[in-house]
Amino acid sequence: MGAVLPDLPIGPVLEVAGVFVGSMSGALAAVRKQFDVFGVLVLAWAAGLGGGVLRDLLIGAVPPVGISDVRLMAAALAGGLVMYFGHPRLERARRFIIVLDAGALALFSVVGTVKGLEYGTTALAAVVVGVLTGVGGGMLRDLLTGEVPVVLHQRELYAVPALLGSAATVGLWHLGWAGAVGLTAVAAGIFALRLVALRFRLTAPGPWRGGRSSGSR
Amino acid sequence: MGAVLPDLPIGPVLEVAGVFVGSMSGALAAVRKQFDVFGVLVLAWAAGLGGGVLRDLLIGAVPPVGISDVRLMAAALAGGLVMYFGHPRLERARRFIIVLDAGALALFSVVGTVKGLEYGTTALAAVVVGVLTGVGGGMLRDLLTGEVPVVLHQRELYAVPALLGSAATVGLWHLGWAGAVGLTAVAAGIFALRLVALRFRLTAPGPWRGGRSSGSR
Amino acid sequence: MGAVLPDLPIGPVLEVAGVFVGSMSGALAAVRKQFDVFGVLVLAWAAGLGGGVLRDLLIGAVPPVGISDVRLMAAALAGGLVMYFGHPRLERARRFIIVLDAGALALFSVVGTVKGLEYGTTALAAVVVGVLTGVGGGMLRDLLTGEVPVVLHQRELYAVPALLGSAATVGLWHLGWAGAVGLTAVAAGIFALRLVALRFRLTAPGPWRGGRSSGSR
């Protein structure tokens, strides 16, 4: 596959950075569960590359880059090792990691959508695999550590920015505007929306109560 | 793929109905877990279309219809929204939903088996993907909500009717009788067997106790 | 696919034996969770053939042999039935099963790596799918019974012998030495390393404590 965004020289660099950050979230979850070092590295891989692996399986791009690309695998293992050795300090940098994670979400969603379109999927499927590229790694991380995927119940908008961004990417693609500038703008928009959601605690609504207040949880 | 049962005009309608009902079971599970509205819709998708997605991955039909077919996705989202807004009332219609779910199980098993055969699988693989189409969505729903898949331990026959129906479908196919009448009869048989199992509490045996009574659980 | 190790006449026999043993571990987990007989057989299938199914999905070998090969499916169902009826006695043979499981791990890792290479994967991807063939069935077994995969936190070396063996297999392949003798030697090495790890309780390190002793868990 090589670069998904060939006219965006910064793309591959950001993709590696996204995998690195995602893998740190997986390694941290594994450390908290007292996994051994092998388990920590598997979780780093799952969180950093799992979303892309699910995308590639769904669009038929096998073997997925998440198991065959040396550069991406190295980024995931590096993220895992950094967190394995650095977790006593990195726990305190949690806020910084959340910001980086928002960047990874933005980038993965755009890259994933474009790859789907390049493989000739329908617009609908491209949006699905775009969002899945963004949120799938975290879901796999949660399932492998015995947790319900946080993206499904956390309320603070996480998948919604990815969804809007993937839809915007499909729109740009069909307008012929899916170049470096357009895609970068979409990624920046996802990133900004995620940060705004964090800052102002914008939440998706919980279960509908038939018009009454949803009360406290 | 379009219509899997091209000579069965009622097929596509029933397939959409099956997805709609399946997605309601996923949305209900999500509402009970206090998922947000995004989580409710993901669970609706997983329960309504997850079985077909697993089938399509296994037979190489990518991208799966469960992420690319607008009609089926709309049915899953509609089922999710109906349950999201209607759950206070629909909980009371539980018996009605169970009957509809039996219909979905019957239809999915037959449709899934036929699609496997159309993709040139062995008879054995066609039965596996047929059953998986029927029960896979519910398994995915349970895994994503942190539960052990109910189909594996519920005792009341659920997968067994699907298994018998998938095997019967393969038999009809090899006899050249897999037309509208034959397939409808198989689906009706699965449906009836599931309802009989519910009505008379027919159960699969639990762990073998070495000839002694299995006692109470 | 037929035989993956065509010049190793004992290969297919060992593969069936590996599936049989793996499936017993799945069936035992299901019996302990009070699954019904259908659930026991599904878990037998998942533990015995799940690793190979994941491998085949990742390399595009669909439908996977784990759902289409009558011989392998029969081995998994046989292992499941033996454990379903024999579990009161077989629980006491736990040590024997662990040794057999080490043999299955060794064989699956080598066979899985070779199959990846035959499908033209990169060396890296071949190692990943080789290890996954060895440990994936057990992971699937644990996820379906609501447990965190034991391979991720058990400490006693399990995946590491598979990893070393898969890497050695790739090395032999590129040297042109991946014949019966070489591959058998690698499998024997994985088997021996796993038994040594069990006998002497060789463990992978848990979370890093910043240079201090990791203490008790």
XYZ file of C-alpha atoms in Angstrom:
651
model
C 0.000 0.000 0.000
C 2.710 2.406 0.912
C 1.486 5.913 1.542
C -2.277 6.297 1.496
C -1.914 10.039 1.076
C 0.850 10.193 -1.547
C 0.553 13.917 -2.119
C 0.690 14.645 1.593
C 4.355 14.171 2.551
C 3.550 14.638 6.196
C 1.012 11.803 6.052
C 3.260 8.783 6.683
C 5.005 10.592 9.516
C 1.696 11.359 11.184
C 0.499 7.791 10.631
C 3.538 6.415 12.455
C 2.979 8.972 15.209
C -0.655 7.919 15.489
C 0.269 4.250 15.813
C 2.864 5.139 18.444
C 0.353 7.052 20.548
C -2.386 4.474 20.121
C -0.045 1.695 21.161
C 0.820 3.576 24.348
C -2.845 3.521 25.378
C -2.911 -0.233 24.862
C 0.301 -0.806 26.786
C -0.985 1.320 29.670
C -4.171 -0.725 29.887
C -2.063 -3.905 29.924
C 0.256 -2.593 32.641
C -2.749 -1.758 34.801
C -4.021 -5.315 34.391
C -0.625 -6.720 35.474
C -0.022 -8.336 32.084
C 3.489 -9.637 31.443
C 5.781 -7.936 28.950
C 4.498 -10.074 26.079
C 0.927 -9.124 26.945
C 1.922 -5.456 27.092
C 3.358 -5.614 23.578
C 0.326 -7.475 22.205
C -1.959 -4.816 23.666
C 0.270 -2.099 22.228
C -0.080 -3.742 18.832
C -3.843 -4.196 19.206
C -4.509 -0.599 20.239
C -2.116 0.947 17.721
C -2.818 -1.208 14.695
C -6.030 -3.131 15.430
C -8.324 -0.555 13.827
C -6.362 -0.699 10.587
C -6.315 -4.495 10.651
C -10.119 -4.620 10.964
C -10.407 -2.095 8.115
C -8.090 -4.120 5.885
C -9.991 -7.349 6.569
C -13.272 -5.640 5.674
C -12.004 -4.180 2.383
C -9.951 -7.243 1.413
C -6.514 -5.634 1.747
C -4.735 -8.751 3.014
C -2.352 -9.288 4.610
C -3.193 -6.105 6.560
C -0.444 -3.486 6.834
C -0.825 -3.887 10.597
C 0.944 -7.250 10.457
C 3.221 -6.766 7.446
C 4.559 -3.195 7.496
C 7.850 -3.048 9.394
C 7.610 0.690 9.975
C 4.147 0.530 11.558
C 4.942 -2.576 13.614
C 8.107 -0.897 14.902
C 6.086 2.164 15.935
C 3.631 -0.011 17.861
C 6.367 -1.979 19.615
C 8.243 1.231 20.428
C 5.111 2.738 21.943
C 4.608 -0.425 23.957
C 8.172 -0.469 25.264
C 8.105 3.229 26.139
C 4.986 2.694 28.202
C 6.249 -0.583 29.696
C 9.361 1.099 31.091
C 7.944 4.594 31.519
C 4.489 4.010 32.963
C 5.253 5.280 36.473
C 6.018 8.687 34.951
C 3.718 8.596 31.932
C 0.624 8.073 34.041
C 1.111 11.657 35.148
C 1.260 12.809 31.525
C -2.256 11.517 30.968
C -3.580 14.818 29.691
C -0.799 14.998 27.113
C -1.574 11.469 25.931
C -5.259 12.305 25.530
C -4.368 15.189 23.227
C -2.059 12.967 21.194
C -4.806 10.351 21.030
C -7.177 12.954 19.569
C -4.583 13.523 16.861
C -4.365 9.799 16.143
C -8.165 9.564 15.969
C -8.268 12.408 13.441
C -5.544 10.992 11.252
C -6.720 7.364 11.326
C -10.266 8.339 10.395
C -9.154 10.280 7.324
C -6.532 7.732 6.223
C -8.941 4.837 6.773
C -11.706 6.455 4.754
C -9.364 7.225 1.861
C -8.052 3.666 1.817
C -11.595 2.331 1.704
C -12.407 4.586 -1.257
C -9.193 3.550 -3.006
C -10.338 -0.063 -2.717
C -13.584 0.824 -4.424
C -16.013 0.562 -1.532
C -19.348 2.331 -1.479
C -19.431 5.750 0.200
C -21.249 4.158 3.125
C -18.651 1.424 3.605
C -15.846 4.000 3.362
C -17.367 5.932 6.256
C -17.734 2.744 8.304
C -14.151 1.637 7.764
C -12.911 5.183 8.358
C -14.571 5.369 11.745
C -13.470 1.809 12.515
C -9.863 2.693 11.712
C -10.168 5.495 14.238
C -11.945 3.685 17.052
C -11.281 -0.034 16.367
C -7.900 -0.207 18.067
C -9.317 1.109 21.310
C -12.222 -1.334 21.105
C -9.844 -4.264 20.619
C -7.716 -3.016 23.534
C -10.774 -2.961 25.786
C -12.059 -6.378 24.720
C -8.641 -8.001 25.255
C -8.409 -6.554 28.767
C -11.912 -7.727 29.691
C -13.563 -4.302 29.551
C -16.636 -3.082 27.716
C -15.328 -0.824 24.912
C -15.170 2.648 26.402
C -16.117 4.255 23.084
C -19.600 2.713 23.407
C -20.514 4.262 26.736
C -18.142 7.095 27.567
C -20.533 9.840 26.506
C -17.808 12.379 25.728
C -17.827 12.672 21.948
C -15.171 10.402 20.480
C -16.657 8.472 17.588
C -18.862 11.355 16.470
C -15.955 13.576 15.335
C -14.549 10.553 13.478
C -17.919 9.940 11.862
C -18.315 13.553 10.729
C -14.742 13.592 9.456
C -15.128 10.349 7.520
C -18.315 11.644 5.919
C -16.548 14.900 5.011
C -13.666 12.916 3.504
C -16.074 10.969 1.295
C -17.648 14.260 0.240
C -14.283 15.777 -0.701
C -13.335 12.609 -2.582
C -16.447 12.725 -4.738
C -15.895 16.438 -5.402
C -12.326 15.712 -6.465
C -10.947 17.811 -3.613
C -9.314 15.019 -1.619
C -5.810 16.471 -1.909
C -3.362 17.376 0.822
C -5.076 20.611 1.749
C -8.590 19.233 1.916
C -7.676 16.115 3.868
C -5.503 18.053 6.282
C -8.383 20.412 6.922
C -10.714 17.512 7.683
C -8.200 15.945 10.057
C -7.733 19.292 11.784
C -11.495 19.600 12.141
C -11.810 16.161 13.758
C -8.934 16.994 16.090
C -10.460 20.321 17.071
C -13.931 18.871 17.621
C -12.521 16.139 19.851
C -10.585 18.682 21.925
C -13.642 20.914 22.225
C -15.677 17.903 23.377
C -13.049 17.171 26.029
C -12.710 20.774 27.145
C -16.413 21.519 27.427
C -17.481 17.981 28.297
C -19.776 17.698 25.293
C -21.537 14.385 25.660
C -23.723 12.143 23.585
C -27.052 11.472 25.273
C -27.528 8.292 27.300
C -30.621 6.105 27.187
C -33.812 7.953 26.366
C -36.157 8.244 29.340
C -39.356 8.966 27.461
C -39.028 12.735 27.637
C -38.177 12.918 31.310
C -34.782 14.070 32.536
C -32.208 11.312 32.256
C -31.111 12.037 35.829
C -27.790 10.996 37.239
C -26.200 7.678 36.341
C -24.634 -9.163 -3.648
C -28.159 -7.928 -4.109
C -30.807 -10.562 -3.546
C -29.420 -13.847 -2.314
C -32.688 -15.585 -3.086
C -33.457 -14.081 -6.502
C -36.416 -16.345 -7.183
C -37.958 -15.634 -3.802
C -39.424 -12.127 -4.128
C -40.305 -12.040 -0.462
C -36.674 -12.767 0.496
C -35.223 -9.244 0.502
C -38.196 -7.957 2.454
C -37.755 -10.638 5.087
C -34.003 -10.004 5.213
C -34.571 -6.336 5.996
C -37.147 -7.352 8.599
C -34.675 -9.771 10.149
C -31.982 -7.106 10.384
C -34.499 -4.713 11.923
C -35.502 -7.187 14.615
C -31.938 -8.314 15.300
C -30.807 -4.721 15.682
C -33.527 -4.107 18.262
C -32.078 -6.859 20.455
C -28.672 -5.204 20.243
C -30.020 -1.751 21.017
C -31.939 -3.115 23.997
C -28.785 -4.704 25.417
C -26.979 -1.380 24.972
C -29.741 0.622 26.657
C -29.621 -1.740 29.627
C -25.863 -1.147 29.903
C -26.382 2.640 29.889
C -24.515 3.066 26.608
C -24.801 6.444 24.924
C -26.753 6.878 21.696
C -23.702 6.112 19.578
C -23.126 2.889 21.505
C -26.782 1.967 21.071
C -26.520 2.325 17.302
C -23.247 0.361 17.150
C -24.850 -2.460 19.099
C -27.886 -2.318 16.834
C -25.566 -2.679 13.868
C -23.574 -5.486 15.486
C -26.614 -7.534 16.451
C -28.471 -6.979 13.192
C -25.619 -7.278 10.715
C -22.685 -8.809 12.598
C -23.541 -12.392 11.698
C -23.586 -11.550 8.005
C -20.324 -9.611 8.302
C -18.586 -12.617 9.887
C -20.020 -14.846 7.122
C -18.807 -12.495 4.397
C -15.302 -12.307 5.896
C -15.124 -16.111 6.031
C -16.235 -16.617 2.411
C -14.272 -13.671 1.032
C -17.275 -11.533 0.084
C -15.651 -8.184 0.887
C -16.610 -5.521 1.628
C -19.424 -7.275 3.520
C -22.982 -6.219 2.700
C -23.299 -5.351 6.384
C -21.149 -2.260 5.877
C -21.918 -1.391 2.258
C -25.621 -2.036 1.640
C -27.637 1.123 2.318
C -30.892 -0.792 2.676
C -29.559 -3.163 5.337
C -27.682 -0.436 7.225
C -30.820 1.703 7.256
C -32.790 -1.217 8.689
C -30.239 -1.700 11.469
C -30.154 2.007 12.339
C -33.948 2.194 12.258
C -34.193 -0.756 14.627
C -31.652 0.905 16.899
C -33.502 4.222 16.938
C -36.874 2.584 17.533
C -35.456 0.782 20.556
C -33.522 3.826 21.743
C -36.674 5.935 21.917
C -39.157 3.155 22.542
C -37.431 0.952 25.089
C -39.644 1.867 28.046
C -42.590 0.415 26.145
C -40.847 -2.228 24.070
C -39.468 -3.995 27.121
C -43.044 -5.059 27.752
C -43.312 -6.458 24.219
C -40.523 -8.896 24.965
C -42.516 -11.938 23.976
C -43.329 -10.389 20.607
C -39.662 -9.596 19.985
C -38.652 -13.173 20.796
C -41.053 -14.442 18.144
C -39.705 -11.974 15.606
C -36.168 -12.999 16.548
C -37.046 -16.621 15.796
C -38.102 -15.462 12.340
C -34.818 -13.640 11.852
C -32.858 -16.703 12.978
C -34.712 -18.855 10.445
C -34.230 -16.465 7.570
C -30.588 -15.618 8.277
C -29.637 -19.285 8.524
C -31.138 -20.123 5.144
C -29.867 -16.975 3.406
C -26.376 -17.387 4.906
C -26.103 -21.016 3.830
C -27.180 -20.204 0.274
C -24.672 -17.360 0.040
C -21.892 -19.679 1.205
C -22.831 -22.227 -1.463
C -22.989 -19.492 -4.116
C -19.398 -18.586 -3.207
C -18.341 -22.180 -3.802
C -17.686 -23.299 -0.245
C -17.748 -26.930 0.783
C -21.030 -28.248 2.166
C -19.490 -28.212 5.633
C -18.394 -24.572 5.396
C -21.825 -23.591 4.061
C -23.458 -25.055 7.148
C -20.979 -23.253 9.412
C -21.514 -19.862 7.802
C -25.264 -20.437 7.702
C -25.427 -21.028 11.434
C -23.009 -18.168 12.026
C -25.210 -15.815 10.011
C -28.061 -16.793 12.300
C -26.321 -16.643 15.662
C -23.234 -14.442 15.045
C -24.968 -11.105 15.512
C -26.184 -12.092 18.950
C -22.727 -13.351 19.894
C -21.150 -10.057 18.838
C -23.827 -8.157 20.783
C -22.996 -10.134 23.919
C -19.220 -9.788 23.566
C -19.465 -6.007 23.039
C -21.591 -5.631 26.168
C -19.229 -7.719 28.278
C -21.416 -10.822 28.473
C -20.682 -14.446 27.689
C -22.624 -15.200 24.468
C -26.035 -16.388 25.575
C -26.267 -18.832 22.677
C -23.452 -20.878 24.240
C -25.115 -21.536 27.566
C -28.810 -20.760 27.368
C -29.900 -24.375 26.994
C -33.160 -23.577 25.169
C -32.557 -24.702 21.607
C -31.460 -21.768 19.489
C -28.476 -22.787 17.392
C -29.749 -26.339 16.895
C -32.726 -25.309 14.714
C -30.326 -23.124 12.703
C -27.931 -26.061 12.345
C -30.626 -28.456 11.170
C -31.978 -25.837 8.782
C -28.571 -25.061 7.295
C -27.914 -28.760 6.763
C -31.316 -29.134 5.121
C -30.556 -26.160 2.876
C -27.313 -27.757 1.726
C -29.209 -30.973 1.035
C -31.823 -29.184 -1.064
C -29.091 -27.314 -2.947
C -27.318 -30.509 -3.946
C -30.626 -32.062 -4.986
C -31.362 -29.007 -7.130
C -34.434 -28.177 -5.054
C -33.179 -24.922 -3.531
C -35.961 -22.822 -5.071
C -38.431 -20.531 -3.380
C -40.690 -23.315 -2.162
C -37.938 -25.506 -0.730
C -36.096 -22.693 1.004
C -39.274 -21.212 2.413
C -40.170 -24.609 3.814
C -36.778 -24.899 5.505
C -37.068 -21.425 7.010
C -40.564 -22.240 8.243
C -39.216 -25.417 9.816
C -36.455 -23.557 11.673
C -38.982 -20.983 12.851
C -41.404 -23.640 14.047
C -38.721 -25.664 15.820
C -37.485 -22.568 17.634
C -41.003 -21.674 18.762
C -41.631 -25.243 19.896
C -38.386 -25.135 21.874
C -39.511 -21.910 23.547
C -43.047 -23.133 24.231
C -42.085 -26.503 25.661
C -38.756 -25.421 27.093
C -36.795 -27.959 25.058
C -33.224 -27.689 26.209
C -29.825 -28.920 25.156
C -28.147 -30.932 27.893
C -25.623 -29.243 30.180
C -22.311 -30.769 31.262
C -22.324 -34.545 31.413
C -22.202 -35.862 34.971
C -20.942 -39.345 34.222
C -24.379 -40.964 34.010
C -25.756 -39.449 37.189
C -28.561 -36.918 37.155
C -27.284 -33.484 36.253
C -29.249 -32.004 39.164
C -29.966 -28.328 39.475
C -27.515 -25.673 38.329
C -4.735 -26.139 0.989
C -4.275 -29.817 1.749
C -1.018 -30.616 3.453
C 1.009 -27.578 4.415
C 4.094 -29.710 4.950
C 3.894 -31.963 1.902
C 7.312 -33.535 2.404
C 6.628 -34.261 6.052
C 4.282 -37.261 5.990
C 3.784 -37.076 9.729
C 2.628 -33.451 9.423
C -1.076 -33.932 8.718
C -1.315 -36.531 11.464
C 0.245 -34.155 13.962
C -1.996 -31.320 12.783
C -5.097 -33.380 13.479
C -3.639 -34.342 16.851
C -2.973 -30.688 17.634
C -6.546 -29.703 16.785
C -7.847 -32.571 18.911
C -5.826 -31.474 21.941
C -6.599 -27.797 21.467
C -10.293 -28.525 21.214
C -10.188 -30.418 24.504
C -8.928 -27.304 26.273
C -11.841 -25.332 24.823
C -14.391 -27.958 25.784
C -13.016 -28.099 29.321
C -13.362 -24.334 29.714
C -16.949 -24.590 28.456
C -17.812 -27.431 30.838
C -16.496 -25.398 33.747
C -18.744 -22.494 32.709
C -21.776 -24.815 32.609
C -22.268 -24.313 28.880
C -24.699 -26.657 27.166
C -23.490 -29.330 24.760
C -23.726 -26.964 21.783
C -21.621 -24.400 23.624
C -19.086 -27.086 24.499
C -18.687 -28.022 20.840
C -18.412 -24.386 19.740
C -15.671 -23.808 22.297
C -13.926 -26.997 21.168
C -14.007 -25.655 17.634
C -12.824 -22.180 18.684
C -9.888 -23.454 20.731
C -8.823 -26.117 18.246
C -9.297 -24.245 14.993
C -9.696 -20.564 15.890
C -6.005 -19.737 15.549
C -5.918 -21.151 12.045
C -9.114 -19.324 11.109
C -7.635 -15.981 12.214
C -4.459 -16.786 10.240
C -6.427 -17.658 7.116
C -8.493 -14.457 7.339
C -5.304 -12.384 7.661
C -3.569 -13.996 4.663
C -6.695 -14.185 2.507
C -7.000 -17.983 2.486
C -10.803 -18.078 2.479
C -12.846 -19.981 3.324
C -10.487 -20.965 6.159
C -9.643 -24.655 6.498
C -11.058 -24.384 10.010
C -14.593 -24.254 8.630
C -14.210 -26.256 5.417
C -11.857 -29.191 6.100
C -13.854 -32.230 7.198
C -10.816 -33.921 8.765
C -9.938 -30.941 10.968
C -13.549 -30.228 11.935
C -14.011 -33.887 12.872
C -10.903 -33.717 15.067
C -12.253 -30.632 16.868
C -15.698 -32.156 17.397
C -14.141 -35.429 18.579
C -11.996 -33.563 21.093
C -15.067 -31.683 22.271
C -17.145 -34.848 22.700
C -14.338 -36.684 24.496
C -14.071 -33.842 26.981
C -17.855 -33.431 27.259
C -18.300 -37.044 28.313
C -14.917 -37.566 29.934
C -14.335 -34.390 31.906
C -14.806 -35.923 35.362
C -11.807 -38.164 34.644
C -9.840 -35.933 32.299
C -9.590 -33.125 34.835
C -7.194 -35.410 36.687
C -5.094 -35.857 33.538
C -4.406 -32.145 33.475
C -0.651 -32.555 33.410
C -0.895 -34.865 30.421
C -3.084 -32.358 28.561
C -0.602 -29.548 29.215
C 2.148 -31.591 27.595
C -0.040 -32.354 24.599
C -0.924 -28.666 24.387
C 2.779 -27.804 24.201
C 3.007 -30.145 21.234
C 0.059 -28.456 19.543
C 1.612 -25.026 20.156
C 4.853 -26.167 18.527
C 3.193 -27.681 15.504
C 0.681 -24.892 14.902
C 3.378 -22.211 15.049
C 5.521 -23.939 12.421
C 2.602 -24.883 10.162
C 1.083 -21.400 10.439
C 4.335 -19.669 9.570
C 4.904 -21.881 6.533
C 1.361 -21.263 5.300
C 1.879 -17.516 5.620
C 5.092 -17.730 3.592
C 3.366 -19.899 0.965
C 0.792 -17.127 0.558
C 3.563 -14.638 -0.112
C 3.465 -12.606 3.076
C 6.412 -10.591 4.312
C 8.733 -12.308 6.805
C 7.235 -10.145 9.552
C 3.660 -11.080 8.708
C 4.630 -14.764 8.542
C 5.937 -14.601 12.091
C 2.771 -12.845 13.271
C 0.425 -15.373 11.687
C 2.618 -18.244 12.891
C 2.386 -17.112 16.511
C -1.318 -16.360 16.069
C -1.920 -19.877 14.740
C -0.296 -21.167 17.918
C -1.953 -18.917 20.497
C -5.096 -17.613 18.736
C -7.321 -20.567 19.540
C -6.687 -20.212 23.246
C -7.349 -16.471 23.059
C -10.664 -17.062 21.321
C -11.558 -19.717 23.913
C -10.903 -17.238 26.720
C -12.817 -14.362 25.111
C -15.859 -16.558 24.444
C -15.935 -17.704 28.080
C -15.648 -14.153 29.396
C -12.035 -14.411 30.532
C -9.028 -12.213 29.793
C -6.796 -14.287 27.454
C -4.484 -16.252 29.719
C -1.612 -15.986 27.225
C -1.450 -12.230 27.894
C -0.879 -12.421 31.635
C 0.151 -15.935 32.630
C 3.845 -15.143 32.885
C 5.022 -18.715 32.182
C 6.525 -18.573 28.704
C 3.942 -19.663 26.167
C 3.953 -17.226 23.263
C 7.703 -16.673 23.442
C 8.634 -20.217 22.300
C 6.104 -19.825 19.471
C 7.661 -16.483 18.535
C 11.209 -17.849 18.489
C 10.064 -20.877 16.511
C 8.186 -18.819 13.944
C 11.222 -16.587 13.460
C 13.432 -19.665 13.061
C 10.996 -21.071 10.502
C 11.185 -17.883 8.447
C 14.978 -18.069 8.645
C 15.048 -21.665 7.418
C 12.626 -20.808 4.611
C 14.818 -18.019 3.306
C 17.880 -20.285 3.530
C 16.033 -22.950 1.548
C 16.213 -25.373 4.472
C 12.503 -25.533 5.271
C 12.249 -29.260 4.596
C 10.989 -32.026 6.856
C 14.141 -32.201 8.947
C 14.507 -28.498 9.536
C 10.865 -27.867 10.353
C 10.685 -30.861 12.649
C 13.729 -29.581 14.484
C 12.103 -26.177 14.972
C 8.879 -27.736 16.249
C 10.880 -29.916 18.634
C 12.683 -26.842 19.877
C 9.446 -24.967 20.573
C 8.063 -28.035 22.355
C 11.204 -28.429 24.469
C 11.356 -24.737 25.380
C 7.723 -24.765 26.467
C 8.274 -27.835 28.643
C 11.412 -26.312 30.163
C 9.434 -23.145 30.935
C 6.764 -25.232 32.664
C 9.238 -27.407 34.577
C 11.439 -24.582 35.829
C 8.684 -21.976 35.975
C 10.461 -19.629 33.592
C 8.386 -16.489 33.472
C 8.172 -13.330 31.431
C 8.557 -10.214 33.573
C 5.472 -8.369 34.763
C 5.071 -4.584 34.793
C 8.311 -2.684 35.205
C 8.651 -1.022 38.596
C 11.314 1.487 37.700
C 14.239 -0.681 38.773
C 12.837 -1.746 42.107
C 11.824 -5.326 42.787
C 8.447 -6.110 41.306
C 7.385 -7.672 44.609
C 4.343 -9.890 44.896
C 1.297 -9.387 42.737
